[in-house]
Amino acid sequence: MLIKSMGRLAVLATVPALLAVAAPAQAAVPAGAAAAVVVPAGPPTEAELMSLIVTQTNQRRHAAGCGQVAVDHQLVEASVQQSTYMAVTGTFGHFGRGGSTFVTRARAAGYTHPAGENIGWGYPTATAIMDAWMASPAHRANILNCAARSIGTGVRYAANGTPYYTQLFGWS
């Protein structure tokens, strides 16, 4: 197993390939119409971040020639468990409650073939955490592992508002 920590990022994989970011969509405003200004009500919700991470993961995999990963609810359960543990305890790492690993958490949730885990904390948006993971060779390898077929993401805000992220990949 590979374990590597880089500040606010860490990666763990059971096995050890181009960064491409989709351009943001732009909407045209018809001539003579007033453009509406949308002001976010606050930080994105945990569910919004989780969904955006899956979407951006699949966009980046597609750009690299990999197939999409499908959301697996058992991997989501294991990912949320780790993000919750880190947010509640302020502990950042791949080992969770009782010394659990991504493999033991995934198996406890009913998923038998976990592939790798990326974690991070403090990044305010899905794009920020994805950019950080893609800038790290080990995290990028997990995201762009074309043999991975499933994904679960977990995001939890700590009491002080700091987001903790877990991205868990599976072979089936």
PDB file of C-alpha atoms in Angstrom:
ATOM      1  CA  MET A   1       0.000   0.000   0.000  1.00  0.00           C
ATOM      2  CA  LEU A   2       1.101   3.536  -0.754  1.00  0.00           C
ATOM      3  CA  ILE A   3       0.599   6.227   1.891  1.00  0.00           C
ATOM      4  CA  LYS A   4       1.689   9.776   1.175  1.00  0.00           C
ATOM      5  CA  SER A   5       0.771  13.002   2.942  1.00  0.00           C
ATOM      6  CA  MET A   6       1.175  16.470   1.455  1.00  0.00           C
ATOM      7  CA  GLY A   7      -0.087  19.098   3.884  1.00  0.00           C
ATOM      8  CA  ARG A   8      -3.843  19.256   3.468  1.00  0.00           C
ATOM      9  CA  LEU A   9      -3.928  16.263   1.091  1.00  0.00           C
ATOM     10  CA  ALA A  10      -3.249  12.589   1.579  1.00  0.00           C
ATOM     11  CA  VAL A  11      -3.538   9.576  -0.680  1.00  0.00           C
ATOM     12  CA  LEU A  12      -3.781   5.864  -0.074  1.00  0.00           C
ATOM     13  CA  ALA A  13      -3.982   3.216  -2.780  1.00  0.00           C
ATOM     14  CA  THR A  14      -3.806  -0.518  -3.047  1.00  0.00           C
ATOM     15  CA  VAL A  15      -2.044  -0.200  -6.443  1.00  0.00           C
ATOM     16  CA  PRO A  16      -0.196   2.436  -8.084  1.00  0.00           C
ATOM     17  CA  ALA A  17      -2.236   8.428 -15.752  1.00  0.00           C
ATOM     18  CA  LEU A  18      -2.942  14.695 -17.953  1.00  0.00           C
ATOM     19  CA  LEU A  19      -4.856  17.324 -16.385  1.00  0.00           C
ATOM     20  CA  ALA A  20      -7.682  18.661 -18.466  1.00  0.00           C
ATOM     21  CA  VAL A  21     -10.363  20.870 -17.060  1.00  0.00           C
ATOM     22  CA  ALA A  22     -13.588  21.474 -18.894  1.00  0.00           C
ATOM     23  CA  ALA A  23     -14.210  25.100 -19.664  1.00  0.00           C
ATOM     24  CA  PRO A  24     -17.080  26.614 -17.721  1.00  0.00           C
ATOM     25  CA  ALA A  25     -20.324  26.932 -19.582  1.00  0.00           C
ATOM     26  CA  GLN A  26     -21.335  30.458 -20.483  1.00  0.00           C
ATOM     27  CA  ALA A  27     -24.852  31.631 -21.080  1.00  0.00           C
ATOM     28  CA  ALA A  28     -25.547  34.500 -23.430  1.00  0.00           C
ATOM     29  CA  VAL A  29     -27.881  37.250 -22.270  1.00  0.00           C
ATOM     30  CA  PRO A  30     -30.313  38.319 -25.008  1.00  0.00           C
ATOM     31  CA  ALA A  31     -29.863  41.875 -26.245  1.00  0.00           C
ATOM     32  CA  GLY A  32     -31.876  44.325 -24.204  1.00  0.00           C
ATOM     33  CA  ALA A  33     -32.352  41.922 -21.288  1.00  0.00           C
ATOM     34  CA  ALA A  34     -30.947  42.658 -17.870  1.00  0.00           C
ATOM     35  CA  ALA A  35     -28.413  40.154 -16.621  1.00  0.00           C
ATOM     36  CA  ALA A  36     -29.349  38.654 -13.260  1.00  0.00           C
ATOM     37  CA  VAL A  37     -26.643  38.562 -10.639  1.00  0.00           C
ATOM     38  CA  VAL A  38     -26.725  35.418  -8.537  1.00  0.00           C
ATOM     39  CA  VAL A  39     -25.107  35.744  -5.132  1.00  0.00           C
ATOM     40  CA  PRO A  40     -24.467  32.448  -3.342  1.00  0.00           C
ATOM     41  CA  ALA A  41     -26.266  32.188  -0.013  1.00  0.00           C
ATOM     42  CA  GLY A  42     -23.170  30.773   1.662  1.00  0.00           C
ATOM     43  CA  PRO A  43     -20.768  27.898   1.321  1.00  0.00           C
ATOM     44  CA  PRO A  44     -21.945  24.957  -0.771  1.00  0.00           C
ATOM     45  CA  THR A  45     -23.729  22.202   1.080  1.00  0.00           C
ATOM     46  CA  GLU A  46     -22.004  18.902   1.743  1.00  0.00           C
ATOM     47  CA  ALA A  47     -24.312  17.181  -0.766  1.00  0.00           C
ATOM     48  CA  GLU A  48     -23.552  19.815  -3.425  1.00  0.00           C
ATOM     49  CA  LEU A  49     -19.807  19.371  -2.926  1.00  0.00           C
ATOM     50  CA  MET A  50     -20.107  15.579  -3.060  1.00  0.00           C
ATOM     51  CA  SER A  51     -22.050  15.750  -6.341  1.00  0.00           C
ATOM     52  CA  LEU A  52     -19.666  18.283  -7.891  1.00  0.00           C
ATOM     53  CA  ILE A  53     -16.637  16.162  -6.976  1.00  0.00           C
ATOM     54  CA  VAL A  54     -18.137  13.147  -8.755  1.00  0.00           C
ATOM     55  CA  THR A  55     -18.993  15.277 -11.802  1.00  0.00           C
ATOM     56  CA  GLN A  56     -15.518  16.825 -11.965  1.00  0.00           C
ATOM     57  CA  THR A  57     -13.856  13.455 -11.401  1.00  0.00           C
ATOM     58  CA  ASN A  58     -15.723  12.025 -14.388  1.00  0.00           C
ATOM     59  CA  GLN A  59     -14.930  15.092 -16.524  1.00  0.00           C
ATOM     60  CA  ARG A  60     -11.233  14.741 -15.809  1.00  0.00           C
ATOM     61  CA  ARG A  61     -11.302  10.970 -16.350  1.00  0.00           C
ATOM     62  CA  HIS A  62     -13.066  11.501 -19.692  1.00  0.00           C
ATOM     63  CA  ALA A  63     -10.437  14.047 -20.783  1.00  0.00           C
ATOM     64  CA  ALA A  64      -7.747  11.466 -19.971  1.00  0.00           C
ATOM     65  CA  GLY A  65      -9.484   8.705 -21.930  1.00  0.00           C
ATOM     66  CA  CYS A  66     -10.922   6.806 -18.947  1.00  0.00           C
ATOM     67  CA  GLY A  67     -14.501   5.681 -18.540  1.00  0.00           C
ATOM     68  CA  GLN A  68     -16.790   7.256 -15.978  1.00  0.00           C
ATOM     69  CA  VAL A  69     -17.006   5.924 -12.456  1.00  0.00           C
ATOM     70  CA  ALA A  70     -20.474   5.209 -11.087  1.00  0.00           C
ATOM     71  CA  VAL A  71     -21.558   6.323  -7.639  1.00  0.00           C
ATOM     72  CA  ASP A  72     -21.714   3.367  -5.280  1.00  0.00           C
ATOM     73  CA  HIS A  73     -23.748   4.030  -2.143  1.00  0.00           C
ATOM     74  CA  GLN A  74     -21.611   1.675  -0.056  1.00  0.00           C
ATOM     75  CA  LEU A  75     -18.497   3.655  -1.005  1.00  0.00           C
ATOM     76  CA  VAL A  76     -20.393   6.868  -0.224  1.00  0.00           C
ATOM     77  CA  GLU A  77     -21.188   5.470   3.227  1.00  0.00           C
ATOM     78  CA  ALA A  78     -17.530   4.616   3.860  1.00  0.00           C
ATOM     79  CA  SER A  79     -16.383   8.031   2.553  1.00  0.00           C
ATOM     80  CA  VAL A  80     -18.868   9.970   4.667  1.00  0.00           C
ATOM     81  CA  GLN A  81     -17.805   7.936   7.705  1.00  0.00           C
ATOM     82  CA  GLN A  82     -14.161   9.002   7.251  1.00  0.00           C
ATOM     83  CA  SER A  83     -14.988  12.649   6.509  1.00  0.00           C
ATOM     84  CA  THR A  84     -17.214  12.747   9.591  1.00  0.00           C
ATOM     85  CA  TYR A  85     -14.486  11.221  11.744  1.00  0.00           C
ATOM     86  CA  MET A  86     -11.935  13.770  10.540  1.00  0.00           C
ATOM     87  CA  ALA A  87     -14.339  16.719  10.927  1.00  0.00           C
ATOM     88  CA  VAL A  88     -15.423  15.731  14.444  1.00  0.00           C
ATOM     89  CA  THR A  89     -11.974  14.869  15.776  1.00  0.00           C
ATOM     90  CA  GLY A  90      -9.895  17.341  13.769  1.00  0.00           C
ATOM     91  CA  THR A  91      -7.678  14.390  12.885  1.00  0.00           C
ATOM     92  CA  PHE A  92      -6.514  14.323   9.283  1.00  0.00           C
ATOM     93  CA  GLY A  93      -5.444  10.945   7.969  1.00  0.00           C
ATOM     94  CA  HIS A  94      -6.380   7.702   6.330  1.00  0.00           C
ATOM     95  CA  PHE A  95      -6.832   5.900   9.624  1.00  0.00           C
ATOM     96  CA  GLY A  96     -10.279   6.408  11.115  1.00  0.00           C
ATOM     97  CA  ARG A  97     -12.192   5.405  14.216  1.00  0.00           C
ATOM     98  CA  GLY A  98     -10.627   2.369  15.858  1.00  0.00           C
ATOM     99  CA  GLY A  99      -7.742   2.378  13.384  1.00  0.00           C
ATOM    100  CA  SER A 100     -10.005   1.664  10.407  1.00  0.00           C
ATOM    101  CA  THR A 101      -8.596   1.947   6.877  1.00  0.00           C
ATOM    102  CA  PHE A 102     -10.397   2.664   3.633  1.00  0.00           C
ATOM    103  CA  VAL A 103     -10.408  -1.087   2.991  1.00  0.00           C
ATOM    104  CA  THR A 104     -12.000  -1.976   6.336  1.00  0.00           C
ATOM    105  CA  ARG A 105     -14.513   0.908   6.093  1.00  0.00           C
ATOM    106  CA  ALA A 106     -15.543  -0.072   2.557  1.00  0.00           C
ATOM    107  CA  ARG A 107     -15.903  -3.732   3.502  1.00  0.00           C
ATOM    108  CA  ALA A 108     -17.891  -2.842   6.647  1.00  0.00           C
ATOM    109  CA  ALA A 109     -20.263  -0.891   4.382  1.00  0.00           C
ATOM    110  CA  GLY A 110     -20.645  -3.988   2.156  1.00  0.00           C
ATOM    111  CA  TYR A 111     -18.235  -3.084  -0.673  1.00  0.00           C
ATOM    112  CA  THR A 112     -15.677  -5.830  -1.251  1.00  0.00           C
ATOM    113  CA  HIS A 113     -13.230  -4.387  -3.824  1.00  0.00           C
ATOM    114  CA  PRO A 114     -11.949  -0.940  -2.749  1.00  0.00           C
ATOM    115  CA  ALA A 115      -9.176   0.537  -4.917  1.00  0.00           C
ATOM    116  CA  GLY A 116      -7.875   3.748  -3.338  1.00  0.00           C
ATOM    117  CA  GLU A 117      -8.685   6.798  -1.251  1.00  0.00           C
ATOM    118  CA  ASN A 118      -7.957  10.513  -1.520  1.00  0.00           C
ATOM    119  CA  ILE A 119      -8.549  12.854   1.410  1.00  0.00           C
ATOM    120  CA  GLY A 120      -8.201  16.587   1.917  1.00  0.00           C
ATOM    121  CA  TRP A 121      -9.345  19.409   4.158  1.00  0.00           C
ATOM    122  CA  GLY A 122      -9.844  23.154   4.067  1.00  0.00           C
ATOM    123  CA  TYR A 123     -10.469  23.649   0.358  1.00  0.00           C
ATOM    124  CA  PRO A 124     -13.563  25.868  -0.038  1.00  0.00           C
ATOM    125  CA  THR A 125     -14.910  24.425  -3.312  1.00  0.00           C
ATOM    126  CA  ALA A 126     -15.077  21.181  -5.257  1.00  0.00           C
ATOM    127  CA  THR A 127     -12.886  22.731  -7.949  1.00  0.00           C
ATOM    128  CA  ALA A 128     -10.255  23.717  -5.383  1.00  0.00           C
ATOM    129  CA  ILE A 129      -9.965  20.210  -3.915  1.00  0.00           C
ATOM    130  CA  MET A 130     -10.031  18.605  -7.379  1.00  0.00           C
ATOM    131  CA  ASP A 131      -7.289  20.969  -8.619  1.00  0.00           C
ATOM    132  CA  ALA A 132      -5.182  20.112  -5.563  1.00  0.00           C
ATOM    133  CA  TRP A 133      -5.679  16.375  -6.036  1.00  0.00           C
ATOM    134  CA  MET A 134      -4.871  16.627  -9.750  1.00  0.00           C
ATOM    135  CA  ALA A 135      -1.672  18.569  -8.976  1.00  0.00           C
ATOM    136  CA  SER A 136      -0.476  15.688  -6.785  1.00  0.00           C
ATOM    137  CA  PRO A 137       0.848  12.679  -8.751  1.00  0.00           C
ATOM    138  CA  ALA A 138      -0.431  10.073  -6.271  1.00  0.00           C
ATOM    139  CA  HIS A 139      -3.934  11.583  -6.001  1.00  0.00           C
ATOM    140  CA  ARG A 140      -4.092  12.075  -9.744  1.00  0.00           C
ATOM    141  CA  ALA A 141      -3.172   8.398 -10.209  1.00  0.00           C
ATOM    142  CA  ASN A 142      -6.192   7.355  -8.125  1.00  0.00           C
ATOM    143  CA  ILE A 143      -8.526   9.684 -10.067  1.00  0.00           C
ATOM    144  CA  LEU A 144      -7.166   8.663 -13.473  1.00  0.00           C
ATOM    145  CA  ASN A 145      -6.897   4.938 -12.769  1.00  0.00           C
ATOM    146  CA  CYS A 146      -8.923   3.708 -15.735  1.00  0.00           C
ATOM    147  CA  ALA A 147      -9.483   0.330 -14.051  1.00  0.00           C
ATOM    148  CA  ALA A 148     -11.570   1.944 -11.280  1.00  0.00           C
ATOM    149  CA  ARG A 149     -15.307   1.542 -11.878  1.00  0.00           C
ATOM    150  CA  SER A 150     -16.964   3.025  -8.773  1.00  0.00           C
ATOM    151  CA  ILE A 151     -16.708   6.090  -6.558  1.00  0.00           C
ATOM    152  CA  GLY A 152     -18.003   7.334  -3.249  1.00  0.00           C
ATOM    153  CA  THR A 153     -17.422  10.835  -1.975  1.00  0.00           C
ATOM    154  CA  GLY A 154     -17.894  12.190   1.504  1.00  0.00           C
ATOM    155  CA  VAL A 155     -17.789  15.788   2.710  1.00  0.00           C
ATOM    156  CA  ARG A 156     -18.364  16.986   6.246  1.00  0.00           C
ATOM    157  CA  TYR A 157     -17.957  20.451   7.706  1.00  0.00           C
ATOM    158  CA  ALA A 158     -16.269  20.681  11.089  1.00  0.00           C
ATOM    159  CA  ALA A 159     -17.899  22.851  13.765  1.00  0.00           C
ATOM    160  CA  ASN A 160     -15.606  25.715  12.715  1.00  0.00           C
ATOM    161  CA  GLY A 161     -16.757  25.438   9.058  1.00  0.00           C
ATOM    162  CA  THR A 162     -13.698  23.623   7.710  1.00  0.00           C
ATOM    163  CA  PRO A 163     -14.650  21.042   5.061  1.00  0.00           C
ATOM    164  CA  TYR A 164     -13.118  17.543   5.181  1.00  0.00           C
ATOM    165  CA  TYR A 165     -13.158  15.501   1.979  1.00  0.00           C
ATOM    166  CA  THR A 166     -12.901  11.778   1.230  1.00  0.00           C
ATOM    167  CA  GLN A 167     -12.930  10.248  -2.230  1.00  0.00           C
ATOM    168  CA  LEU A 168     -13.006   6.454  -2.361  1.00  0.00           C
ATOM    169  CA  PHE A 169     -12.639   4.386  -5.535  1.00  0.00           C
ATOM    170  CA  GLY A 170     -13.622   0.793  -6.211  1.00  0.00           C
ATOM    171  CA  TRP A 171     -12.734  -1.882  -8.736  1.00  0.00           C
ATOM    172  CA  SER A 172     -16.303  -3.087  -9.389  1.00  0.00           C
TER     173      SER A 172
END
